[in-house]
CSV table of N, CA and C in Angstrom, one decimal:
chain,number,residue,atom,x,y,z
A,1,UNK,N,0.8,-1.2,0.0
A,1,UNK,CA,0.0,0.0,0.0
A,1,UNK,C,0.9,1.2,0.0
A,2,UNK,N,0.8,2.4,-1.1
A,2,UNK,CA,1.6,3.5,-1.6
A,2,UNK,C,1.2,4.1,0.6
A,3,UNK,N,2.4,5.0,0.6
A,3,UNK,CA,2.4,6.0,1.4
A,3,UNK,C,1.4,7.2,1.4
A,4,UNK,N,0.8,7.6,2.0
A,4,UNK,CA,-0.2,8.7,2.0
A,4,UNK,C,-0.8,9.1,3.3
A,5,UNK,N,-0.1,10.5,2.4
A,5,UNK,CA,-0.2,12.1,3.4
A,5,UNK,C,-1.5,12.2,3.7
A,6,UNK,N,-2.0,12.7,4.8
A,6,UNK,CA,-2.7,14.1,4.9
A,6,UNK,C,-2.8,15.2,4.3
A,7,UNK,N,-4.1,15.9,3.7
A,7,UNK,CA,-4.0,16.7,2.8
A,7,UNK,C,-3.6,18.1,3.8
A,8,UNK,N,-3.8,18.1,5.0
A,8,UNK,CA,-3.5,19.2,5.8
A,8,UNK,C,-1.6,19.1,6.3
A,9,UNK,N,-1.0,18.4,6.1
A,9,UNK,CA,0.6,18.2,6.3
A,9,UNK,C,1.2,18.0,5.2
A,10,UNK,N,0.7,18.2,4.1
A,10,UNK,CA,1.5,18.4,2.4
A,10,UNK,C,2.1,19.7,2.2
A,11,UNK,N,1.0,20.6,3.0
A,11,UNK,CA,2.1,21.8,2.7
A,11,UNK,C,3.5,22.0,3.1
A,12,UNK,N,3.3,21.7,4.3
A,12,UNK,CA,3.9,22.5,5.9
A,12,UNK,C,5.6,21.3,5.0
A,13,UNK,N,5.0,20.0,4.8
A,13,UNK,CA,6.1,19.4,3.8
A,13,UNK,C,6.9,19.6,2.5
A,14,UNK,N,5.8,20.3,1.8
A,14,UNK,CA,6.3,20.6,0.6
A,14,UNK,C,7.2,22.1,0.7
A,15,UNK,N,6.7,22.7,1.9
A,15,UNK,CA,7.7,24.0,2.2
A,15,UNK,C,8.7,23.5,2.8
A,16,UNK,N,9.0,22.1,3.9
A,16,UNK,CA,10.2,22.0,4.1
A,16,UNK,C,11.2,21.6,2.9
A,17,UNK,N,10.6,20.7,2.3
A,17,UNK,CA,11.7,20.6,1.1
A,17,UNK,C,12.2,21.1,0.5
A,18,UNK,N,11.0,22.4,0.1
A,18,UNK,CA,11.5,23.9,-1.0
A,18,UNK,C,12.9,24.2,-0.2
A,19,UNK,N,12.5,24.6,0.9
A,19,UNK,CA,13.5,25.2,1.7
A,19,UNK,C,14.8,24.6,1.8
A,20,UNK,N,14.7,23.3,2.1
A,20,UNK,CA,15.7,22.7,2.2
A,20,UNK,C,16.9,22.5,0.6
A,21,UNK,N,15.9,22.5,-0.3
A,21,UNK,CA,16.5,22.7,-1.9
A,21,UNK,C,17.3,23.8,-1.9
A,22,UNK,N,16.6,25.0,-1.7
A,22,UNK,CA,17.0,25.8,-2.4
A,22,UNK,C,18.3,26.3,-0.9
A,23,UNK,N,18.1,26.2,0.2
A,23,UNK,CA,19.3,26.4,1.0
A,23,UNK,C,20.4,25.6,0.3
A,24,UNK,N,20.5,24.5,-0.6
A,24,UNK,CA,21.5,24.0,-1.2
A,24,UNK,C,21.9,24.4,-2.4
A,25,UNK,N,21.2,24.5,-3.2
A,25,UNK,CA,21.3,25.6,-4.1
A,25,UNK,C,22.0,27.1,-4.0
A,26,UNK,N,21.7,28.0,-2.9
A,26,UNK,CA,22.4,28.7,-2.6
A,26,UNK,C,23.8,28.5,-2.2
A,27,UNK,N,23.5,27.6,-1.2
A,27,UNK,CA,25.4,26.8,-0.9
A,27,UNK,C,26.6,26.8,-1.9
A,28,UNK,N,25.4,26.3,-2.8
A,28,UNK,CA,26.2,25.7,-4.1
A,28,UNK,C,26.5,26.9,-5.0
A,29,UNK,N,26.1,27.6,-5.1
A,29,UNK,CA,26.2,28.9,-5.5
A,29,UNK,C,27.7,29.9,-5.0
A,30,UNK,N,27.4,29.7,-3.3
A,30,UNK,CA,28.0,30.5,-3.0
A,30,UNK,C,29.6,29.9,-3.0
A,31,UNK,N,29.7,29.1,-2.8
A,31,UNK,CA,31.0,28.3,-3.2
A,31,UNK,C,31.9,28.4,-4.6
A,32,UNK,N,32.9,29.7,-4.1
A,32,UNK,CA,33.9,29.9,-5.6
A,32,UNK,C,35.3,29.1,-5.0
A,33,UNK,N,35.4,28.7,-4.1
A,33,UNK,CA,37.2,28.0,-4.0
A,33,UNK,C,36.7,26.5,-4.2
A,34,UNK,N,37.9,26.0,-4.8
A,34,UNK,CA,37.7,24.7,-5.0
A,34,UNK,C,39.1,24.4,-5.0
A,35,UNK,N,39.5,23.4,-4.4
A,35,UNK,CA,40.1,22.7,-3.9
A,35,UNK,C,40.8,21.3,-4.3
A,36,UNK,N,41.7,21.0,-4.8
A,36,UNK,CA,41.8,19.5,-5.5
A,36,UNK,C,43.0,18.9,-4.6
A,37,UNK,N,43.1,18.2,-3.8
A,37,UNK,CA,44.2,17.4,-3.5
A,37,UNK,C,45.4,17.1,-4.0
A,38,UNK,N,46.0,17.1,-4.3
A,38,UNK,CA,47.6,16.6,-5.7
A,38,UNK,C,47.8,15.1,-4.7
A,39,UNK,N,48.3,15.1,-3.2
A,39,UNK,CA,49.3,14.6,-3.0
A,39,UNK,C,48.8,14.9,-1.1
A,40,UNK,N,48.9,14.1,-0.4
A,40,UNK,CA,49.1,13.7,1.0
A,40,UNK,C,50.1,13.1,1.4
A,41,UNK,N,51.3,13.4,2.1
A,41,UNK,CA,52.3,12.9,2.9
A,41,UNK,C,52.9,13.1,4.4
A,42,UNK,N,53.3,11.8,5.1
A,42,UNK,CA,53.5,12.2,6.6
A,42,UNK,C,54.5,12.9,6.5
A,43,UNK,N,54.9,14.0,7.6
A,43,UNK,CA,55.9,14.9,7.9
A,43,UNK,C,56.8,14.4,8.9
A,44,UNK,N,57.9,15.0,9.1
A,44,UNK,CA,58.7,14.6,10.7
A,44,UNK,C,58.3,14.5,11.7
A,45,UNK,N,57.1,16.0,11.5
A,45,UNK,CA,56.4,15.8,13.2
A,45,UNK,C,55.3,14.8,13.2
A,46,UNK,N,55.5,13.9,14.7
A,46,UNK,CA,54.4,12.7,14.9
A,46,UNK,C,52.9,13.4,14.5
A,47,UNK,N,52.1,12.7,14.2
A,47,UNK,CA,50.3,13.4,14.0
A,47,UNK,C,49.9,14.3,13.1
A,48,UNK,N,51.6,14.9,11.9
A,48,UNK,CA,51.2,16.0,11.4
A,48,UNK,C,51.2,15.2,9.8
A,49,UNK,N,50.9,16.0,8.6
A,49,UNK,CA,50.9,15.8,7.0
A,49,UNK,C,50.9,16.6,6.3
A,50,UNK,N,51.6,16.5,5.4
A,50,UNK,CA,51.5,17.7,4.3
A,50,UNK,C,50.6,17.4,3.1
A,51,UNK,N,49.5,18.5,2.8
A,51,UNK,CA,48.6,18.2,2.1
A,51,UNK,C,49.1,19.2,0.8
A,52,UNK,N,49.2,18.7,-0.4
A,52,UNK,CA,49.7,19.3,-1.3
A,52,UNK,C,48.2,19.7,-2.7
A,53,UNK,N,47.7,20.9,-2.4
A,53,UNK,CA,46.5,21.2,-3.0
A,53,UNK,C,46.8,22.1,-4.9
A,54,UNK,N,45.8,21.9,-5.2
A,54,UNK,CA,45.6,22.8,-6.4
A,54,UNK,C,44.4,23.8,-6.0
A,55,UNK,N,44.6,25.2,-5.9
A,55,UNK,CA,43.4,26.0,-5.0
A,55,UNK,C,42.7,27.2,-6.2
A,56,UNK,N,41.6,27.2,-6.6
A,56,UNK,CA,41.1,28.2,-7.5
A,56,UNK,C,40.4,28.8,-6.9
A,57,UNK,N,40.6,30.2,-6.9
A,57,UNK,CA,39.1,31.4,-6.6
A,57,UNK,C,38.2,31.9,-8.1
A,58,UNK,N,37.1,31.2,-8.1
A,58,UNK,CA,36.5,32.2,-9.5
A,58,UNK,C,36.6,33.6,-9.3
A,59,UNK,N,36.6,34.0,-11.0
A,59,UNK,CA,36.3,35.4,-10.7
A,59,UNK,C,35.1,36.0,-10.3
A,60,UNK,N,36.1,37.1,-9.3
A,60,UNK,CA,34.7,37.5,-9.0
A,60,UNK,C,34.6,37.3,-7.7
A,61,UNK,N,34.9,35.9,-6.8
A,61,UNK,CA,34.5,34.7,-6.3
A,61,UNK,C,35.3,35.8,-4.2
A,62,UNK,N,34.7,34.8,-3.6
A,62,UNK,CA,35.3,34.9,-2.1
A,62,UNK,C,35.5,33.3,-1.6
A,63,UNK,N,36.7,33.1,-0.9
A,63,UNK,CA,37.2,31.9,-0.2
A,63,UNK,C,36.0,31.6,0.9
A,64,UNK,N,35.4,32.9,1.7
A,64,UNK,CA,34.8,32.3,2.7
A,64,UNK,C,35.7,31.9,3.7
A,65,UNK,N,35.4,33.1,4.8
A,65,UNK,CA,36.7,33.3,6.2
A,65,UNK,C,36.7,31.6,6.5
A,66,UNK,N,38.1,31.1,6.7
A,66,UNK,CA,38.5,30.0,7.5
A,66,UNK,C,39.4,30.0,8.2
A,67,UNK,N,40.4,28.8,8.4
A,67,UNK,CA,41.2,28.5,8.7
A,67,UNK,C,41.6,27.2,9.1
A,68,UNK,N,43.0,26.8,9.1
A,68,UNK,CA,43.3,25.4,8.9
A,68,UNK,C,44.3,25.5,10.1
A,69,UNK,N,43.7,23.4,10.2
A,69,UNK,CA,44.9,22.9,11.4
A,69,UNK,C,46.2,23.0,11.1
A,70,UNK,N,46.6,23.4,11.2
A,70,UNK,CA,48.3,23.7,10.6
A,70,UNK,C,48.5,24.8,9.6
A,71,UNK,N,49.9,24.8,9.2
A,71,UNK,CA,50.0,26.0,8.1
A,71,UNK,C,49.9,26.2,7.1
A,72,UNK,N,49.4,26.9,6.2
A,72,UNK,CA,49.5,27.5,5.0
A,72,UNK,C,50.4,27.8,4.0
A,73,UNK,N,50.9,27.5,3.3
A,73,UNK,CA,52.3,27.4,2.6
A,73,UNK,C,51.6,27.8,1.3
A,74,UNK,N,51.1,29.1,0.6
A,74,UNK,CA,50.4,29.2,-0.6
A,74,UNK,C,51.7,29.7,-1.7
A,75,UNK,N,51.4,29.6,-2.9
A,75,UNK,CA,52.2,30.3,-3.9
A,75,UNK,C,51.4,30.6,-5.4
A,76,UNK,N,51.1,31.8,-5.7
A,76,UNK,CA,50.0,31.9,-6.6
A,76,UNK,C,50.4,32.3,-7.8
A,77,UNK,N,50.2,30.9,-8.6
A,77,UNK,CA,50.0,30.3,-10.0
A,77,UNK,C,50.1,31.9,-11.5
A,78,UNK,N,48.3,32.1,-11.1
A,78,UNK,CA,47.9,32.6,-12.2
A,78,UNK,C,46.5,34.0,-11.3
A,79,UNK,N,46.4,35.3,-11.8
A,79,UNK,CA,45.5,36.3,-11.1
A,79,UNK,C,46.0,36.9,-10.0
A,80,UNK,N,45.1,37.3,-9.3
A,80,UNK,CA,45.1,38.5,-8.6
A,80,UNK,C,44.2,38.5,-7.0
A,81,UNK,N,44.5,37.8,-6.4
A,81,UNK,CA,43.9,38.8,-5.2
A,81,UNK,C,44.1,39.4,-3.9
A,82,UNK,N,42.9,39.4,-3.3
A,82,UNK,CA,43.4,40.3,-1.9
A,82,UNK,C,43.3,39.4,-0.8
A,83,UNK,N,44.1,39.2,0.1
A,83,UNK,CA,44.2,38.5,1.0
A,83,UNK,C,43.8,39.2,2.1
A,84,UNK,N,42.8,38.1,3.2
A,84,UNK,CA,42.6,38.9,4.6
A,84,UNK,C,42.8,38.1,5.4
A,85,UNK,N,43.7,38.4,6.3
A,85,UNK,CA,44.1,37.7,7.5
A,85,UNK,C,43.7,38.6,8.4
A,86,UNK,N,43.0,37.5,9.7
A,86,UNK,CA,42.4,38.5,11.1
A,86,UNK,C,43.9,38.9,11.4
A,87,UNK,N,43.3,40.0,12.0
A,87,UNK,CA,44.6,40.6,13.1
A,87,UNK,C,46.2,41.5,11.6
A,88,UNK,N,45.9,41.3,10.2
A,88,UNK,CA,46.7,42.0,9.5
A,88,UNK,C,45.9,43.1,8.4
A,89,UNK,N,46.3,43.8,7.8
A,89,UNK,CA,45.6,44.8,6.7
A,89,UNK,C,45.6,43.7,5.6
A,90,UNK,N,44.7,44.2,4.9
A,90,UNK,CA,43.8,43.5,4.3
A,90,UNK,C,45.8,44.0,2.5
A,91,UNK,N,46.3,42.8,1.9
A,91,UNK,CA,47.2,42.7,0.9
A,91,UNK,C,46.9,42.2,-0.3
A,92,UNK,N,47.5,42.7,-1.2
A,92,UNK,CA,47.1,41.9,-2.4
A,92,UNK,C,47.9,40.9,-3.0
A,93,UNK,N,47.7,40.2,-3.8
A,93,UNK,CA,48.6,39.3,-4.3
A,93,UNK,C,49.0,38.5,-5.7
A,94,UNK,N,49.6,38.6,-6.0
A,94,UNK,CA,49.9,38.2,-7.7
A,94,UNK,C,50.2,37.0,-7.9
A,95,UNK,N,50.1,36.4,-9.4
A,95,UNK,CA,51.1,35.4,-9.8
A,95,UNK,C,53.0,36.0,-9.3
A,96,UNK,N,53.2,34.8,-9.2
A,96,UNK,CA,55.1,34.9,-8.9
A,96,UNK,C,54.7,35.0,-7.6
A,97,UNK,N,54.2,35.3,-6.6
A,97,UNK,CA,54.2,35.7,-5.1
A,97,UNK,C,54.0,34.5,-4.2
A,98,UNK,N,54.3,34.7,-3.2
A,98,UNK,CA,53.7,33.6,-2.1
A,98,UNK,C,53.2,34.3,-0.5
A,99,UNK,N,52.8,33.7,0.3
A,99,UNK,CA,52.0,33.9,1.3
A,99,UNK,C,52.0,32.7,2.5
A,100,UNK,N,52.4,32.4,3.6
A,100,UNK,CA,52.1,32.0,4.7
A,100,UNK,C,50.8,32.3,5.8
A,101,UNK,N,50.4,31.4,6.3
A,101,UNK,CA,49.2,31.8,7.4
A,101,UNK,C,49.3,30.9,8.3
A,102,UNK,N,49.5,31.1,9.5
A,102,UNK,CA,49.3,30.3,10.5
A,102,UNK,C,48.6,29.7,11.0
A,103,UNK,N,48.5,28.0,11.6
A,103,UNK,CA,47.8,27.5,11.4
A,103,UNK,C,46.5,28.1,12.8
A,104,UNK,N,45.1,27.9,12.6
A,104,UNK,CA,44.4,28.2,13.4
A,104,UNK,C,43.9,29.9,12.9
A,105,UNK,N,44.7,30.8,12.3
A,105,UNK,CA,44.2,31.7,12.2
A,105,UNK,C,43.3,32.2,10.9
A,106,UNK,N,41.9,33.0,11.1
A,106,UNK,CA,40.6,33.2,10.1
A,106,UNK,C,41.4,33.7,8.8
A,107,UNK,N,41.1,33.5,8.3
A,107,UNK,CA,41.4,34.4,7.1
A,107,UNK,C,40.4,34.3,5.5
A,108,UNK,N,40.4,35.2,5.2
A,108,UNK,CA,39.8,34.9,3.6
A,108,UNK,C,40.1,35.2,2.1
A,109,UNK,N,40.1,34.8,1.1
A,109,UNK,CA,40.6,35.4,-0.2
A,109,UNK,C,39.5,35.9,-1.3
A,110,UNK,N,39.9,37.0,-2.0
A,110,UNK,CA,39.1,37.4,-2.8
A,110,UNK,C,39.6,37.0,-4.4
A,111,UNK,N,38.9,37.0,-5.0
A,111,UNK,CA,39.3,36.9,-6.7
A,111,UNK,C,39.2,38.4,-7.1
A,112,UNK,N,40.3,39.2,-7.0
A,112,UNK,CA,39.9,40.5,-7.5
A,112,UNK,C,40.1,40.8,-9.0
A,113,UNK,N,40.9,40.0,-9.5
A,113,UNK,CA,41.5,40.0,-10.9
A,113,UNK,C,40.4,39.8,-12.2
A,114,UNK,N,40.9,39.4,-13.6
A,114,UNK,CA,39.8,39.1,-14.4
A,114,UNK,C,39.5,37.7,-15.1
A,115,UNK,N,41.1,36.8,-14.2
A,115,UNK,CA,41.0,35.6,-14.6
A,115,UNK,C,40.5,34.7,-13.3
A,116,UNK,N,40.4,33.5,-12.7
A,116,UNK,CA,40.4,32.5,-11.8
A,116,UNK,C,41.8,32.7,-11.2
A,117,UNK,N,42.0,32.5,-9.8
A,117,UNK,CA,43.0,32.5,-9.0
A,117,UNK,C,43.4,31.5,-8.8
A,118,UNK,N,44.3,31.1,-9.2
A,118,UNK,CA,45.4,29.8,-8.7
A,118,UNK,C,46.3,29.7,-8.7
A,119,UNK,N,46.1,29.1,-6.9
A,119,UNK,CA,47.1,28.7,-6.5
A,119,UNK,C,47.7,27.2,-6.1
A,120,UNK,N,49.1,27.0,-5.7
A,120,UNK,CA,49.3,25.5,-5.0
A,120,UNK,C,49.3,26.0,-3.4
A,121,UNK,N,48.5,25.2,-3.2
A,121,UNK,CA,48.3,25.6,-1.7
A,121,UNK,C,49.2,24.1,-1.1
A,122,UNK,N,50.1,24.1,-0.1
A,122,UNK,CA,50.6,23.2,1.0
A,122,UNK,C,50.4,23.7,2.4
A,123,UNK,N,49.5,22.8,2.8
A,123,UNK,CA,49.3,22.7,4.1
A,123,UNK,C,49.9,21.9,5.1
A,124,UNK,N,50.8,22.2,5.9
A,124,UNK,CA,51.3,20.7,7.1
A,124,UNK,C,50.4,21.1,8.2
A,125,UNK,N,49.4,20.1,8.2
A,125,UNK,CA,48.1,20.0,9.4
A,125,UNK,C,48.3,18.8,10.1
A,126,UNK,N,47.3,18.9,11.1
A,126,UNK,CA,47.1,17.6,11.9
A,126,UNK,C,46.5,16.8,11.3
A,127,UNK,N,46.7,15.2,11.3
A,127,UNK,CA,46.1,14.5,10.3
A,127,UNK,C,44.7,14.2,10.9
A,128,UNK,N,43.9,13.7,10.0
A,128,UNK,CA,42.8,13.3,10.3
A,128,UNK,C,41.4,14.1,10.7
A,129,UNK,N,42.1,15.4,11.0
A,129,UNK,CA,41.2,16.4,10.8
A,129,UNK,C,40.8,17.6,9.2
A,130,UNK,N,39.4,18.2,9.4
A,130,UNK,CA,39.6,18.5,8.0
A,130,UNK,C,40.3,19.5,7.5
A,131,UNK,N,40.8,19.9,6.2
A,131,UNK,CA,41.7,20.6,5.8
A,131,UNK,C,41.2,22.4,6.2
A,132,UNK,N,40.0,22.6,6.0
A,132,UNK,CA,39.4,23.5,6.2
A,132,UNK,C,38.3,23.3,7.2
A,133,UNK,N,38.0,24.5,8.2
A,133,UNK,CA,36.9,25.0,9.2
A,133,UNK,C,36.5,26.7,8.7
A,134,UNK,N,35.4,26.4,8.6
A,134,UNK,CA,34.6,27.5,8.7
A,134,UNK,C,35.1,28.9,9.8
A,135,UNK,N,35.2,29.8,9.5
A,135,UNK,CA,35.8,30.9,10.5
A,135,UNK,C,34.5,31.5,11.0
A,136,UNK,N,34.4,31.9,11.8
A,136,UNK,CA,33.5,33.4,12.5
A,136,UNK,C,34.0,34.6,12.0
């Protein structure tokens, strides 16, 4: 026997789902970094790894404040942007340049340029946690 609603609890359901769609939709939207793995290897230090990334900002695009277990070791490829680290003035950044960030501290990137931002990002983090946290 098929499943069946109440005609008075179809709505109150069919708005959770809208809702729940399009909050992903949005998500999905708002997500310009993308992130590709190359390479994972253990380091000297016990619990730690070096994650060796390929990192793109669309144009246009925002990283979305984070921060990682360990450090940041960036070096940028191709474009242009601005870098914000809490607690520094907000810098910009080119191809040929590189950048450090300490591990635990917020920060975010902008695509200010007119191409996609990329960079190689190396991270030596704590293993087993994720590469990225959402910042405040």
């Amino acid at each position: 026997m098929p499943f069946a609603m109440p005609a008075r609890h179809l709505l109150p359901a069919v708005a959770a789902l809208l809702l729940a769609v399009s909050a992903g939709a949005v998500h999905a939207q708002a997500s310009a970094i993308h992130r590709t793995v190359v390479t994972k290897a253990d380091v000297s230090v016990p619990g730690r790894e070096a994650v060796v990334a390929r990192v793109e900002v669309d144009v246009g695009g925002v990283a979305g404040r984070h921060s990682h277990p360990g450090d940041e070791i960036s070096y940028v490829l191709e474009g242009e942007g601005e870098l914000r680290i809490d607690g520094e003035d907000p810098r910009r950044v080119k191809a040929g340049e590189a950048f450090v960030i300490p591990a635990g501290v917020v920060h975010d990137a902008l695509n200010v340029g007119k191409v996609p931002l990329k960079l190689v990002g190396v991270y030596v983090v704590d293993k087993g946690k994720p590469l990225a946290t959402p910042g405040k």
